[in-house]
Short mmCIF file of N, CA and C in Angstrom, two decimals:
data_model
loop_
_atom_site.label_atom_id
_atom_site.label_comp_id
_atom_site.label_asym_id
_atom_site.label_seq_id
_atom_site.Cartn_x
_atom_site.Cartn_y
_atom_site.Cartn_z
N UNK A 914 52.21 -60.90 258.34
CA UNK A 914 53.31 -60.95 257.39
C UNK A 914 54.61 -61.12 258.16
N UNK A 915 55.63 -61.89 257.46
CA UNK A 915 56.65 -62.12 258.69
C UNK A 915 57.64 -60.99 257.80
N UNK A 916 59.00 -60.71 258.18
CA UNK A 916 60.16 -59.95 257.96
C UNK A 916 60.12 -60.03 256.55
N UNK A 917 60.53 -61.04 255.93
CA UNK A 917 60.84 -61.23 254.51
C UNK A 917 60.02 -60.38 253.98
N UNK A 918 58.75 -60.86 253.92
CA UNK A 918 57.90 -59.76 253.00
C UNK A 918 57.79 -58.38 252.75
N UNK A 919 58.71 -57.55 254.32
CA UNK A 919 58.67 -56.25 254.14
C UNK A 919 60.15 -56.17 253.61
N UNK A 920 61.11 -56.62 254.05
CA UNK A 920 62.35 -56.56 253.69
C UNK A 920 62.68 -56.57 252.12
N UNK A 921 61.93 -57.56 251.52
CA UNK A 921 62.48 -57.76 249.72
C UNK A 921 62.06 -56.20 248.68
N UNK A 922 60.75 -55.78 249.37
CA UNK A 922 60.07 -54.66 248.70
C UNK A 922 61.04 -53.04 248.81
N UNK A 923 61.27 -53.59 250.61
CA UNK A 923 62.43 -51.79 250.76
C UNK A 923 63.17 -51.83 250.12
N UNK A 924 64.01 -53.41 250.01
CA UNK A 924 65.69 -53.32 249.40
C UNK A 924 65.34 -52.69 247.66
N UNK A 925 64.74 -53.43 247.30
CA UNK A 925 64.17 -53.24 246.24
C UNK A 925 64.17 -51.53 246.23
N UNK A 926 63.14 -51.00 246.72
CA UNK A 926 63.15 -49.72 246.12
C UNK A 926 64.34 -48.56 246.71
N UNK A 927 65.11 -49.22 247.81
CA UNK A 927 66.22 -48.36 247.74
C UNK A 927 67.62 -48.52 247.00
N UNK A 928 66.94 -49.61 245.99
CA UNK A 928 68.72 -50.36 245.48
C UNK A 928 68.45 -49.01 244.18
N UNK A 929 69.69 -48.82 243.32
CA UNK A 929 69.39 -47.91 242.54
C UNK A 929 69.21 -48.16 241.13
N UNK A 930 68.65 -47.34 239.92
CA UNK A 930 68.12 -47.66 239.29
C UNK A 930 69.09 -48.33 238.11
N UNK A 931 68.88 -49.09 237.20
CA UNK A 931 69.31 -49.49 236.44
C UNK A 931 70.02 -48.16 235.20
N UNK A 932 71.57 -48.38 235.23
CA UNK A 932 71.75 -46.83 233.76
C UNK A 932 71.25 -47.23 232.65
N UNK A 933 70.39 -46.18 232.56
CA UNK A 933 69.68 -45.61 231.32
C UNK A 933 70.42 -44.89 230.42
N UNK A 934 70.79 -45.47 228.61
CA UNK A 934 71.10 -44.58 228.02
C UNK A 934 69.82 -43.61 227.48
N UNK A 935 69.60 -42.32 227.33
CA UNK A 935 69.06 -41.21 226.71
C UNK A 935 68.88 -41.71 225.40
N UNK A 936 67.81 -41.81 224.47
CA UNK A 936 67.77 -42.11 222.82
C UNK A 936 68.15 -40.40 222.57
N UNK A 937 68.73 -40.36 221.70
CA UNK A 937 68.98 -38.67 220.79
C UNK A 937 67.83 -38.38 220.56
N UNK A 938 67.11 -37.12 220.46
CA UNK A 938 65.97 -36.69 219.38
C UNK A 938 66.27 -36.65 217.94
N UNK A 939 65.02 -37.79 217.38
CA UNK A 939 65.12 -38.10 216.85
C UNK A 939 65.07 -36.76 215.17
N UNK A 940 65.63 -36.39 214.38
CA UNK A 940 65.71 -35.15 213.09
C UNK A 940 63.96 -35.71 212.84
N UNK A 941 63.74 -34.06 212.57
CA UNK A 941 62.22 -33.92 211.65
C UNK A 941 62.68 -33.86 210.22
N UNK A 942 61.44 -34.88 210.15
CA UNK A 942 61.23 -35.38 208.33
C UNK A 942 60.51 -34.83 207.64
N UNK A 943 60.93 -34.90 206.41
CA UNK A 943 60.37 -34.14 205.36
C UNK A 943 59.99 -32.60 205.90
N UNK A 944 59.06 -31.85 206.08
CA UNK A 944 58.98 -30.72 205.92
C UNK A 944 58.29 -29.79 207.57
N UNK A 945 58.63 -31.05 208.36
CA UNK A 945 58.04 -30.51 209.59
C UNK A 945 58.54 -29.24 210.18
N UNK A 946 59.98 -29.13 209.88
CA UNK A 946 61.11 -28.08 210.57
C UNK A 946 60.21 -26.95 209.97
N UNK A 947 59.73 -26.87 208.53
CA UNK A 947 59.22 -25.02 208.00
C UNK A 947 57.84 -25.09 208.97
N UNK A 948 57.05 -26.35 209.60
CA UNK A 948 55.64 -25.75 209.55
C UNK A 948 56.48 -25.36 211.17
N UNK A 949 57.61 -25.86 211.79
CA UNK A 949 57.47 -25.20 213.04
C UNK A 949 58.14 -24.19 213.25
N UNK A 950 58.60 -23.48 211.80
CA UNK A 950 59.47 -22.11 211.86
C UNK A 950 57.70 -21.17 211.68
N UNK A 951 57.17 -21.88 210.66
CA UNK A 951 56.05 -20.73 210.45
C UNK A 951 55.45 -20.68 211.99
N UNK A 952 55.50 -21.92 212.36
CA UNK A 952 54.49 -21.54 213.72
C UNK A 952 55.27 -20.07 214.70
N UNK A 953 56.57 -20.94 214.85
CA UNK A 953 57.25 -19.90 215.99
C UNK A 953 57.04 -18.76 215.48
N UNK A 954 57.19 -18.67 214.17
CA UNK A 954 57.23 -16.58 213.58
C UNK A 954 55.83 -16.08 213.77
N UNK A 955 55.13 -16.51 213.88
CA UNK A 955 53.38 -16.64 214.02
C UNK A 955 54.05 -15.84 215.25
N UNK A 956 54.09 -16.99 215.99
CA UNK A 956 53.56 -16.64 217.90
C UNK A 956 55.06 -15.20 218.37
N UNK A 957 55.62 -15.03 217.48
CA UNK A 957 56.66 -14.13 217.65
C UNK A 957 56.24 -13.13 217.48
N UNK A 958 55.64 -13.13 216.21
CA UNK A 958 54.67 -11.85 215.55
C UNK A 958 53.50 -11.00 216.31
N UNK A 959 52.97 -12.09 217.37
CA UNK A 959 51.88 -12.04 217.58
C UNK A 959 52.09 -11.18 219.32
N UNK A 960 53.71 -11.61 219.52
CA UNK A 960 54.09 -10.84 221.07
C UNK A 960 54.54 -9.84 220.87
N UNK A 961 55.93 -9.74 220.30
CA UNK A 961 56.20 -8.58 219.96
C UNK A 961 55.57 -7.25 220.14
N UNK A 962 54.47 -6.84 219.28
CA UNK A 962 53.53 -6.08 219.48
C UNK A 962 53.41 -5.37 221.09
N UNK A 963 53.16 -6.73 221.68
CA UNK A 963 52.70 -6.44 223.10
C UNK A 963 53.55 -5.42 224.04
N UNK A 964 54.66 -5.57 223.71
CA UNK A 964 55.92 -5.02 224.24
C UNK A 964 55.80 -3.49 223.47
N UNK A 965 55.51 -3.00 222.55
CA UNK A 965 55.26 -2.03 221.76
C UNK A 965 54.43 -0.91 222.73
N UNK A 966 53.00 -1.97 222.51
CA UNK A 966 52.17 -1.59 222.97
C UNK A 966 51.98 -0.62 224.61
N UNK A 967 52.99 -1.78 225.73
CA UNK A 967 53.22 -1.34 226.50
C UNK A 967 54.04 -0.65 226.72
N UNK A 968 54.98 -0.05 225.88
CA UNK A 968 56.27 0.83 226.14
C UNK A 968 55.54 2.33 225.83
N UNK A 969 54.43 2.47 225.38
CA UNK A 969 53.38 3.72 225.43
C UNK A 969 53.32 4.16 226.97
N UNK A 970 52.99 3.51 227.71
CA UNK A 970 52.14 3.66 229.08
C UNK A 970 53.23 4.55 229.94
N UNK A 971 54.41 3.94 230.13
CA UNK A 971 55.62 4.79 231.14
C UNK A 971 55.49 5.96 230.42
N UNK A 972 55.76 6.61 229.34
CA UNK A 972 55.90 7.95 229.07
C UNK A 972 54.17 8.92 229.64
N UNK A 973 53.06 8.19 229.10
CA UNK A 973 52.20 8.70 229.47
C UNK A 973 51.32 9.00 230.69
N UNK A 974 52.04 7.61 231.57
CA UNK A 974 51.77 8.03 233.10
C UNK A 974 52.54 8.75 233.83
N UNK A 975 53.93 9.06 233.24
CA UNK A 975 54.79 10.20 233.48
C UNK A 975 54.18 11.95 233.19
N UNK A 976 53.93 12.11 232.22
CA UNK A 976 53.07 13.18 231.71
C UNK A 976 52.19 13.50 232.52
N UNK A 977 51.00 12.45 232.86
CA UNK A 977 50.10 13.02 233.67
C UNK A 977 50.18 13.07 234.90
N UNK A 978 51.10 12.40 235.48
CA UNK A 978 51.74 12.57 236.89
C UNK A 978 51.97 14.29 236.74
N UNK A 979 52.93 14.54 236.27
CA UNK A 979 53.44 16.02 235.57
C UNK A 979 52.04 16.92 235.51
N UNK A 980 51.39 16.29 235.09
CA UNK A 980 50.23 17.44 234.89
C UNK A 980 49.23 17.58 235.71
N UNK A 981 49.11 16.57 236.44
CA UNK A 981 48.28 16.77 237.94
C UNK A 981 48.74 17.56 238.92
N UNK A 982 50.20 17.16 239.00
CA UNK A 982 51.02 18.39 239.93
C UNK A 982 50.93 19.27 239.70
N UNK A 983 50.48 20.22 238.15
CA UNK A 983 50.97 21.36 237.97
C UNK A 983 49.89 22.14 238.06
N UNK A 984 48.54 21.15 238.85
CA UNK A 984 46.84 21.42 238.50
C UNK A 984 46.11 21.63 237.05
N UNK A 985 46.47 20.34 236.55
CA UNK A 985 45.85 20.79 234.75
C UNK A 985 45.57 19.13 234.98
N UNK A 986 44.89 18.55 233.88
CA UNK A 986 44.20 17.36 233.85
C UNK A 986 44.57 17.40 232.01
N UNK A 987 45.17 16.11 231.63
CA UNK A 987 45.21 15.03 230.76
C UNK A 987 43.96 15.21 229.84
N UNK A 988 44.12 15.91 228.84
CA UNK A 988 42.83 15.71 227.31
C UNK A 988 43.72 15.23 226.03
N UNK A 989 42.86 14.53 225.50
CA UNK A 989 43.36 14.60 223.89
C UNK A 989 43.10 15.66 223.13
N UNK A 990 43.81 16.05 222.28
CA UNK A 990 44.43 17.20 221.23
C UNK A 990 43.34 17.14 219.85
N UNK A 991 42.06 17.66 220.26
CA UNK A 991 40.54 17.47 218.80
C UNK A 991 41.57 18.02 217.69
N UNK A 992 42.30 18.64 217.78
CA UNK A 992 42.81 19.19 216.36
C UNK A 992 43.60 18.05 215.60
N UNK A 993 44.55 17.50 216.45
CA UNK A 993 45.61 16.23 215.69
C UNK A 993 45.06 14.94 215.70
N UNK A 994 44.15 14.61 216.92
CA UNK A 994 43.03 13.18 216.56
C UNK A 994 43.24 12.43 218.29
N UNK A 995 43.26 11.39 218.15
CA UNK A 995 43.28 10.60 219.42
C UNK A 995 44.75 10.44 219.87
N UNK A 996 45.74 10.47 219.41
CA UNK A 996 47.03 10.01 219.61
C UNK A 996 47.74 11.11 220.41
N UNK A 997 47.93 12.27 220.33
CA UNK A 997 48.65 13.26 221.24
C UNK A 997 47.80 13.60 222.16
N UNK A 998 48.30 14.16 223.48
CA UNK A 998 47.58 14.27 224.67
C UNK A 998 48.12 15.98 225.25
N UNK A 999 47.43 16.36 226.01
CA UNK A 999 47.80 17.88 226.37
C UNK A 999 47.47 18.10 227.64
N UNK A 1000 47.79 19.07 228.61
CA UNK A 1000 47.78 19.50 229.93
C UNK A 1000 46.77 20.67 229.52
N UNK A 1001 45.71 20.37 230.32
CA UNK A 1001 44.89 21.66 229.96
C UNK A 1001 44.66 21.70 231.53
N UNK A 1002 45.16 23.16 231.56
CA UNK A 1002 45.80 23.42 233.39
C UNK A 1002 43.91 25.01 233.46
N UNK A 1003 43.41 24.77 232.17
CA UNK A 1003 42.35 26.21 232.54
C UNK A 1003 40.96 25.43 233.44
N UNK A 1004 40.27 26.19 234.85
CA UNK A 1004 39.65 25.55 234.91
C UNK A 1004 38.41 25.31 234.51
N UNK A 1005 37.84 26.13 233.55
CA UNK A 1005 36.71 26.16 232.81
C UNK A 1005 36.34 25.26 231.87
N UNK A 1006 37.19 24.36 231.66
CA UNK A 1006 37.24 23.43 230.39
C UNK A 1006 36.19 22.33 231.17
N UNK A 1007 35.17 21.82 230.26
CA UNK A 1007 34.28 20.93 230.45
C UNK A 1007 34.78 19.34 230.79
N UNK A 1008 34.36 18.91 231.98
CA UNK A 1008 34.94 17.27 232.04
C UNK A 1008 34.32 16.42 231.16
N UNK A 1009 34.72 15.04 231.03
CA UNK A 1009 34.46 13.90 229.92
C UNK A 1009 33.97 13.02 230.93
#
């Protein structure tokens, strides 16, 4: 290959690009905007929660931090159900 042939291809790709105008986005028709509000409230609905969920955990790994130090071990409360938790510091109490 002589000069020319490499020369036309570099200039070429180092010359710069032609300005591009941007097209606008284009408005949703007819009724697309509600199905993508229902979607987003969907997937909003659906996180939310999660954040809930996890804002449980810091208080309760705090507690039992607390209650290991004090030599008592972490049970749930048979009288109120699964949801409250207690330091049972006696050591006779049966493990799970």
């Amino acid at each position: 290959m002589n000069t020319l042939d490499w020369l036309v291809p570099t200039l070429a790709f180092l010359a710069p690009m032609p300005p591009m105008r941007p097209e606008p986005p284009k408005p949703l028709r007819g009724n697309a905007w509600a199905a993508g509000m229902v979607i987003g409230s969907v997937c909003l609905m659906m996180v939310l929660p999660m954040f809930t969920i996890w804002s449980f955990w810091g208080p309760h790994d705090s507690f039992q931090v607390r209650c290991a130090a004090s030599g008592g071990r972490v049970l749930q409360d048979p009288a109120i159900g699964v949801a409250p938790y207690r330091c049972d510091r006696s050591g006779a109490a049966s493990p799970r």
